[in-house]
Amino acid sequence: MAIKSLRVRPRPDNLANQARQSQSLARRIYLGALVAGAGWIAYSVAGPLLLLAADGLVMQDREVVGAEYTAQVVSVSVKPGDRVAQGQPIASVVSTQMLDLVSDLETRLAQSQTRRLQIEARLGAIQSTLPSAERRAQDAEAAWSVVDKAGQKGFSTVTRRAELAHERYEAAREEASLRAERSSLVAELDTLAANRERLTAALDKARTAYRDGIIVAPVDGTVGARVASPGSVLRPGEAVADLHHGRKFVVAYVPTNRLYAIHRGDAVVVSDGATRREGRVERIEGLTDTLPGEFQPNFAAIERRQVIRVGLEDGTVFPLQAKITVSTPLAPANLIDKAQSLVVSAAAAAASVAMGRGHDPHVVVSRNDP
């Protein structure tokens, strides 16, 4: 007789209804880290070839304020970072070269003025004496005619004829001399007038350039880091100060080994790591001779990149000469930032709606409202 069990016991090696235990959380984290690491490596290698990512500097138009002559700085009334208006004095200089030039021009102009007065006085004297000289010549010519006819008939001596001939010659010579002197003085007066105009223009330019040694700002702007010290001697063209003016823009250096194209008007994102602002490509230039020192790789050959200029819609948030990154809006960091902005905006809108409903006296909230 066989012994039977009162109940069916499941076999320990064949559990038909037992569900397999899911993967552990640690394994999921590990696999996620592997995928993220592989993606980051792939983006680091292929990303710069496929998506725009370039280093750049925030710039402004620069105006070099200096003297066009050798001068010594007496005083400086501005400091780096000061805002200045057009025509505002920024420094005072003294130049012996310009003082000598202005003094020489003034002396020559005064001499020209004196000579003009002398010529005008002499012309007045000639104008007064010329009619008398003309009458004298006419009288001498008439007397010579009478004596000559008398001499032909034997009624005049040779001595008398010689005296009248001499008088006739002197009268004609005086008249001709006055006429020639008048013509010469009139021509000299015209030349002197043109010379005085040139001297006056040169003196005005010298005074305008020197401005009594006051150096003024040519435009509205901000004083740069380079400012001359009092007592320093400046050669022609050397800067007293640098003025940055106009709207800010970005000069970016794009790698040449890329698989994407850049066109004028393309939208980009400018970031300094903490702040992002939108911009557009304004100009595409050629290749640089050398990269700025802050972008040149260490222990590597001199690298050349293509230069682009990016206009900023709001450049006030970036300081001048700040190092920034120009990237495409499709870059992962920009997409994540955009998503965060949308989430924050949606949360703020929801909170605003909730607060509005809670404070609106016309809205009745019942106990059953969710």
Short mmCIF file of C-alpha atoms in Angstrom, two decimals:
data_model
loop_
_atom_site.label_atom_id
_atom_site.label_comp_id
_atom_site.label_asym_id
_atom_site.label_seq_id
_atom_site.Cartn_x
_atom_site.Cartn_y
_atom_site.Cartn_z
CA MET A 1 0.00 0.00 0.00
CA ALA A 2 1.48 3.38 -1.16
CA ILE A 3 1.72 6.35 1.12
CA LYS A 4 0.19 9.55 -0.32
CA SER A 5 0.74 13.14 0.83
CA LEU A 6 -2.30 14.98 2.03
CA ARG A 7 -1.26 18.16 0.09
CA VAL A 8 0.81 18.87 -2.95
CA ARG A 9 4.11 20.42 -2.06
CA PRO A 10 5.80 22.52 -4.78
CA ARG A 11 9.21 21.47 -5.83
CA PRO A 12 11.95 23.86 -4.73
CA ASP A 13 13.57 23.76 -8.19
CA ASN A 14 10.40 24.46 -10.21
CA LEU A 15 8.55 27.52 -8.92
CA ALA A 16 6.18 28.29 -11.80
CA ASN A 17 4.52 31.38 -10.31
CA GLN A 18 7.58 32.94 -8.72
CA ALA A 19 8.54 36.26 -10.45
CA ARG A 20 12.19 36.97 -11.07
CA GLN A 21 13.65 39.68 -8.92
CA SER A 22 14.19 42.91 -10.88
CA GLN A 23 17.65 44.40 -11.39
CA SER A 24 19.10 46.18 -8.42
CA LEU A 25 19.25 49.99 -8.20
CA ALA A 26 23.03 49.93 -8.06
CA ARG A 27 23.19 48.10 -11.40
CA ARG A 28 20.89 50.66 -12.98
CA ILE A 29 23.02 53.50 -11.69
CA TYR A 30 26.14 51.79 -12.96
CA LEU A 31 24.68 51.21 -16.42
CA GLY A 32 23.42 54.80 -16.56
CA ALA A 33 26.85 56.11 -15.62
CA LEU A 34 28.42 53.96 -18.34
CA VAL A 35 26.00 55.28 -20.97
CA ALA A 36 26.50 58.88 -19.83
CA GLY A 37 30.29 58.48 -19.85
CA ALA A 38 30.25 56.95 -23.32
CA GLY A 39 28.00 59.76 -24.56
CA TRP A 40 30.23 62.42 -23.03
CA ILE A 41 33.32 60.91 -24.63
CA ALA A 42 31.58 60.69 -28.00
CA TYR A 43 30.42 64.31 -27.76
CA SER A 44 33.89 65.49 -26.69
CA VAL A 45 35.41 63.84 -29.76
CA ALA A 46 32.77 64.44 -32.43
CA GLY A 47 30.90 67.42 -30.97
CA PRO A 48 33.37 70.19 -31.99
CA LEU A 49 33.34 68.77 -35.52
CA LEU A 50 29.54 68.80 -35.84
CA LEU A 51 28.37 71.68 -33.62
CA LEU A 52 29.65 75.23 -33.28
CA ALA A 53 31.79 75.74 -30.17
CA ALA A 54 34.33 78.57 -30.24
CA ASP A 55 36.20 80.67 -27.72
CA GLY A 56 36.03 84.45 -27.94
CA LEU A 57 36.39 87.81 -26.25
CA VAL A 58 33.87 90.56 -25.57
CA MET A 59 35.07 93.67 -27.39
CA GLN A 60 34.10 97.26 -28.13
CA ASP A 61 35.26 99.78 -30.70
CA ARG A 62 38.43 101.40 -29.40
CA GLU A 63 39.51 105.00 -29.89
CA VAL A 64 43.13 105.84 -29.11
CA VAL A 65 43.38 109.32 -27.61
CA GLY A 66 46.83 110.79 -28.09
CA ALA A 67 48.82 113.76 -29.26
CA GLU A 68 50.08 114.26 -32.80
CA TYR A 69 53.24 115.87 -31.49
CA THR A 70 55.93 115.25 -28.90
CA ALA A 71 54.59 116.30 -25.49
CA GLN A 72 54.98 115.79 -21.77
CA VAL A 73 51.96 114.82 -19.69
CA VAL A 74 51.29 117.40 -16.99
CA SER A 75 48.14 115.95 -15.43
CA VAL A 76 45.51 113.25 -16.05
CA SER A 77 41.93 113.77 -14.88
CA VAL A 78 40.50 110.28 -15.57
CA LYS A 79 41.05 106.76 -14.29
CA PRO A 80 40.50 103.36 -15.91
CA GLY A 81 36.80 102.55 -16.01
CA ASP A 82 35.58 106.18 -15.89
CA ARG A 83 32.77 107.23 -18.20
CA VAL A 84 33.61 110.30 -20.30
CA ALA A 85 31.56 112.47 -22.64
CA GLN A 86 32.61 113.80 -26.00
CA GLY A 87 34.71 116.94 -25.56
CA GLN A 88 35.46 116.28 -21.89
CA PRO A 89 39.08 117.09 -20.90
CA ILE A 90 40.98 113.97 -19.89
CA ALA A 91 44.59 115.19 -19.70
CA SER A 92 46.84 118.23 -19.94
CA VAL A 93 50.17 118.24 -21.78
CA VAL A 94 52.87 120.73 -22.68
CA SER A 95 54.82 120.65 -25.94
CA THR A 96 57.75 122.95 -26.74
CA GLN A 97 57.47 121.77 -30.34
CA MET A 98 53.91 123.07 -30.69
CA LEU A 99 54.69 126.25 -28.76
CA ASP A 100 57.58 126.99 -31.12
CA LEU A 101 55.41 126.21 -34.13
CA VAL A 102 52.58 128.48 -32.99
CA SER A 103 55.04 131.26 -32.12
CA ASP A 104 56.76 130.97 -35.50
CA LEU A 105 53.47 131.07 -37.39
CA GLU A 106 52.29 134.08 -35.41
CA THR A 107 55.58 135.89 -36.12
CA ARG A 108 55.39 135.15 -39.84
CA LEU A 109 51.76 136.24 -39.93
CA ALA A 110 52.65 139.50 -38.18
CA GLN A 111 55.48 140.10 -40.66
CA SER A 112 53.11 139.43 -43.51
CA GLN A 113 50.65 141.91 -42.06
CA THR A 114 53.38 144.53 -41.69
CA ARG A 115 54.53 144.00 -45.25
CA ARG A 116 50.97 144.34 -46.50
CA LEU A 117 50.64 147.68 -44.76
CA GLN A 118 53.93 148.83 -46.27
CA ILE A 119 52.83 147.82 -49.76
CA GLU A 120 49.49 149.54 -49.39
CA ALA A 121 51.23 152.70 -48.20
CA ARG A 122 53.67 152.63 -51.13
CA LEU A 123 50.84 152.02 -53.60
CA GLY A 124 49.03 155.03 -52.17
CA ALA A 125 52.14 157.17 -52.65
CA ILE A 126 52.58 155.93 -56.23
CA GLN A 127 48.94 156.61 -56.96
CA SER A 128 49.43 160.18 -55.77
CA THR A 129 52.69 160.94 -57.61
CA LEU A 130 52.04 159.11 -60.87
CA PRO A 131 49.83 161.88 -62.40
CA SER A 132 52.58 164.43 -61.74
CA ALA A 133 55.13 162.16 -63.32
CA GLU A 134 52.91 161.73 -66.34
CA ARG A 135 52.45 165.50 -66.72
CA ARG A 136 56.21 166.04 -66.32
CA ALA A 137 56.91 163.52 -69.05
CA GLN A 138 54.34 165.17 -71.31
CA ASP A 139 55.81 168.64 -70.69
CA ALA A 140 59.32 167.37 -71.30
CA GLU A 141 58.19 165.74 -74.54
CA ALA A 142 56.52 168.97 -75.68
CA ALA A 143 59.56 171.09 -74.80
CA TRP A 144 61.84 168.67 -76.62
CA SER A 145 59.66 168.94 -79.75
CA VAL A 146 59.86 172.75 -79.73
CA VAL A 147 63.62 172.85 -79.11
CA ASP A 148 64.23 170.16 -81.72
CA LYS A 149 62.39 172.14 -84.39
CA ALA A 150 64.25 175.30 -83.38
CA GLY A 151 67.54 173.48 -83.51
CA GLN A 152 66.83 172.30 -87.03
CA LYS A 153 66.47 175.97 -88.07
CA GLY A 154 69.54 177.00 -86.11
CA PHE A 155 67.77 178.88 -83.35
CA SER A 156 68.80 176.53 -80.46
CA THR A 157 72.16 175.55 -79.09
CA VAL A 158 73.43 172.04 -78.65
CA THR A 159 73.68 172.55 -74.89
CA ARG A 160 70.03 173.50 -74.63
CA ARG A 161 69.01 170.50 -76.66
CA ALA A 162 71.11 168.23 -74.43
CA GLU A 163 69.52 169.59 -71.26
CA LEU A 164 66.01 169.03 -72.60
CA ALA A 165 66.93 165.55 -73.80
CA HIS A 166 68.18 164.71 -70.31
CA GLU A 167 65.02 166.15 -68.74
CA ARG A 168 62.90 164.18 -71.17
CA TYR A 169 64.75 160.97 -70.30
CA GLU A 170 64.45 161.52 -66.54
CA ALA A 171 60.73 162.24 -66.77
CA ALA A 172 60.10 159.13 -68.91
CA ARG A 173 62.24 156.98 -66.63
CA GLU A 174 60.43 158.19 -63.49
CA GLU A 175 57.03 157.51 -65.02
CA ALA A 176 58.05 154.05 -66.21
CA SER A 177 59.65 153.28 -62.84
CA LEU A 178 56.49 154.22 -60.96
CA ARG A 179 54.31 152.15 -63.28
CA ALA A 180 56.61 149.10 -62.99
CA GLU A 181 56.81 149.44 -59.21
CA ARG A 182 53.03 149.67 -59.00
CA SER A 183 52.59 146.50 -61.06
CA SER A 184 55.18 144.67 -58.96
CA LEU A 185 53.61 145.77 -55.68
CA VAL A 186 50.13 144.75 -56.83
CA ALA A 187 51.42 141.27 -57.76
CA GLU A 188 53.30 141.03 -54.45
CA LEU A 189 50.15 142.07 -52.61
CA ASP A 190 48.19 139.25 -54.27
CA THR A 191 50.93 136.71 -53.39
CA LEU A 192 51.07 138.09 -49.88
CA ALA A 193 47.31 137.71 -49.48
CA ALA A 194 47.48 134.04 -50.53
CA ASN A 195 50.44 133.50 -48.19
CA ARG A 196 48.55 135.12 -45.32
CA GLU A 197 45.60 132.80 -45.94
CA ARG A 198 47.88 129.76 -45.76
CA LEU A 199 49.56 131.07 -42.62
CA THR A 200 46.20 131.78 -41.00
CA ALA A 201 44.91 128.27 -41.87
CA ALA A 202 48.10 126.66 -40.56
CA LEU A 203 47.94 128.69 -37.35
CA ASP A 204 44.28 127.75 -36.82
CA LYS A 205 45.10 124.08 -37.33
CA ALA A 206 48.06 124.27 -34.96
CA ARG A 207 45.97 125.96 -32.28
CA THR A 208 43.14 123.47 -32.78
CA ALA A 209 45.54 120.52 -32.56
CA TYR A 210 47.34 121.89 -29.51
CA ARG A 211 44.29 123.34 -27.75
CA ASP A 212 46.55 124.94 -25.15
CA GLY A 213 47.70 121.43 -24.20
CA ILE A 214 44.22 120.11 -23.29
CA ILE A 215 43.49 116.57 -24.54
CA VAL A 216 39.75 115.95 -24.86
CA ALA A 217 37.69 112.83 -25.47
CA PRO A 218 36.68 112.52 -29.15
CA VAL A 219 33.64 110.29 -28.38
CA ASP A 220 31.44 109.17 -25.52
CA GLY A 221 32.93 106.05 -23.98
CA THR A 222 34.70 104.28 -21.15
CA VAL A 223 38.36 104.78 -20.29
CA GLY A 224 40.39 101.62 -20.86
CA ALA A 225 43.16 100.13 -18.77
CA ARG A 226 45.94 102.07 -20.54
CA VAL A 227 46.29 105.61 -19.14
CA ALA A 228 49.47 107.69 -19.30
CA SER A 229 51.12 108.81 -16.07
CA PRO A 230 51.87 112.46 -15.29
CA GLY A 231 55.44 113.34 -16.21
CA SER A 232 55.76 110.78 -19.00
CA VAL A 233 56.92 111.98 -22.41
CA LEU A 234 54.82 110.89 -25.38
CA ARG A 235 56.02 110.57 -28.93
CA PRO A 236 53.67 111.45 -31.81
CA GLY A 237 50.89 108.85 -31.99
CA GLU A 238 51.40 107.40 -28.52
CA ALA A 239 48.23 107.03 -26.46
CA VAL A 240 47.30 109.16 -23.51
CA ALA A 241 44.33 106.85 -22.92
CA ASP A 242 42.14 104.29 -24.69
CA LEU A 243 38.40 104.90 -25.00
CA HIS A 244 35.99 102.03 -25.60
CA HIS A 245 32.70 103.09 -27.14
CA GLY A 246 29.69 101.76 -28.99
CA ARG A 247 27.82 98.52 -28.43
CA LYS A 248 29.65 95.43 -27.33
CA PHE A 249 30.31 92.54 -29.68
CA VAL A 250 32.14 89.23 -29.57
CA VAL A 251 35.19 88.26 -31.59
CA ALA A 252 35.17 84.47 -31.72
CA TYR A 253 37.83 82.11 -33.08
CA VAL A 254 36.27 79.15 -34.90
CA PRO A 255 38.31 75.98 -35.59
CA THR A 256 39.03 75.35 -39.26
CA ASN A 257 38.70 71.54 -39.03
CA ARG A 258 34.90 71.45 -38.80
CA LEU A 259 32.07 69.73 -40.65
CA TYR A 260 29.46 72.48 -40.23
CA ALA A 261 29.01 75.76 -42.11
CA ILE A 262 28.67 79.25 -40.66
CA HIS A 263 26.58 81.90 -42.38
CA ARG A 264 25.96 85.54 -41.69
CA GLY A 265 22.83 85.95 -39.59
CA ASP A 266 23.06 82.53 -37.88
CA ALA A 267 21.71 82.47 -34.32
CA VAL A 268 24.22 81.57 -31.62
CA VAL A 269 24.39 81.49 -27.84
CA VAL A 270 27.07 83.44 -25.99
CA SER A 271 27.97 82.25 -22.49
CA ASP A 272 30.57 83.04 -19.86
CA GLY A 273 29.68 79.95 -17.84
CA ALA A 274 27.07 81.57 -15.62
CA THR A 275 25.10 83.75 -18.03
CA ARG A 276 23.78 83.00 -21.49
CA ARG A 277 22.65 85.55 -24.06
CA GLU A 278 21.54 85.17 -27.64
CA GLY A 279 23.42 86.70 -30.54
CA ARG A 280 23.83 86.58 -34.31
CA VAL A 281 26.80 86.25 -36.61
CA GLU A 282 27.46 89.67 -38.15
CA ARG A 283 30.66 89.15 -40.10
CA ILE A 284 32.87 86.27 -41.16
CA GLU A 285 36.53 87.22 -41.52
CA GLY A 286 39.64 85.37 -42.64
CA LEU A 287 42.18 83.44 -40.62
CA THR A 288 44.13 84.90 -37.74
CA ASP A 289 47.91 85.07 -37.85
CA THR A 290 48.09 83.84 -34.27
CA LEU A 291 45.52 83.17 -31.57
CA PRO A 292 45.45 85.37 -28.46
CA GLY A 293 47.65 84.03 -25.70
CA GLU A 294 44.72 82.94 -23.55
CA PHE A 295 43.44 80.64 -26.33
CA GLN A 296 46.76 79.26 -27.52
CA PRO A 297 47.25 75.64 -26.38
CA ASN A 298 50.28 74.95 -24.22
CA PHE A 299 53.13 72.89 -25.65
CA ALA A 300 51.56 72.98 -29.11
CA ALA A 301 52.31 74.57 -32.45
CA ILE A 302 50.88 77.99 -33.26
CA GLU A 303 47.25 77.44 -34.20
CA ARG A 304 45.27 79.53 -36.69
CA ARG A 305 41.50 79.86 -36.61
CA GLN A 306 38.80 81.71 -38.51
CA VAL A 307 37.47 84.92 -36.98
CA ILE A 308 33.78 85.73 -36.75
CA ARG A 309 32.07 88.75 -35.24
CA VAL A 310 28.92 88.12 -33.20
CA GLY A 311 26.48 90.87 -32.30
CA LEU A 312 24.89 90.67 -28.85
CA GLU A 313 21.24 91.47 -28.26
CA ASP A 314 22.07 92.34 -24.64
CA GLY A 315 25.79 92.81 -24.12
CA THR A 316 25.60 94.81 -20.91
CA VAL A 317 25.82 91.67 -18.77
CA PHE A 318 29.28 90.77 -20.07
CA PRO A 319 32.28 92.82 -18.95
CA LEU A 320 34.73 94.09 -21.53
CA GLN A 321 37.51 91.67 -22.49
CA ALA A 322 35.64 88.79 -20.82
CA LYS A 323 36.40 85.29 -22.09
CA ILE A 324 33.24 83.67 -23.44
CA THR A 325 32.10 80.67 -25.45
CA VAL A 326 30.04 80.91 -28.63
CA SER A 327 27.95 77.83 -29.37
CA THR A 328 24.96 76.74 -31.40
CA PRO A 329 21.50 76.74 -29.77
CA LEU A 330 21.40 72.96 -30.40
CA ALA A 331 24.32 72.28 -28.06
CA PRO A 332 23.34 70.00 -25.14
CA ALA A 333 24.17 72.60 -22.50
CA ASN A 334 21.96 75.17 -24.25
CA LEU A 335 19.10 72.69 -24.63
CA ILE A 336 19.30 71.80 -20.94
CA ASP A 337 19.36 75.48 -19.99
CA LYS A 338 16.37 76.13 -22.25
CA ALA A 339 14.45 73.25 -20.68
CA GLN A 340 15.24 74.52 -17.18
CA SER A 341 14.04 77.98 -18.16
CA LEU A 342 10.78 76.57 -19.49
CA VAL A 343 10.24 74.53 -16.31
CA VAL A 344 10.96 77.53 -14.10
CA SER A 345 8.66 79.72 -16.19
CA ALA A 346 5.86 77.15 -16.04
CA ALA A 347 6.27 76.78 -12.27
CA ALA A 348 6.26 80.54 -11.80
CA ALA A 349 3.13 80.88 -13.96
CA ALA A 350 1.37 78.14 -12.00
CA ALA A 351 2.31 79.74 -8.71
CA SER A 352 1.11 83.11 -9.96
CA VAL A 353 -2.24 81.63 -11.01
CA ALA A 354 -2.60 79.87 -7.66
CA MET A 355 -1.82 83.04 -5.73
CA GLY A 356 -4.25 84.97 -7.90
CA ARG A 357 -7.06 82.54 -7.19
CA GLY A 358 -6.29 82.61 -3.47
CA HIS A 359 -6.42 86.42 -3.23
CA ASP A 360 -9.29 87.11 -5.65
CA PRO A 361 -12.34 88.14 -3.50
CA HIS A 362 -14.75 87.17 -6.29
CA VAL A 363 -13.59 83.55 -6.29
CA VAL A 364 -15.30 81.32 -3.75
CA VAL A 365 -13.29 78.25 -2.83
CA SER A 366 -15.35 75.41 -1.40
CA ARG A 367 -14.14 72.64 0.83
CA ASN A 368 -14.58 70.13 -1.97
CA ASP A 369 -12.32 72.02 -4.38
CA PRO A 370 -9.12 70.16 -4.99
#
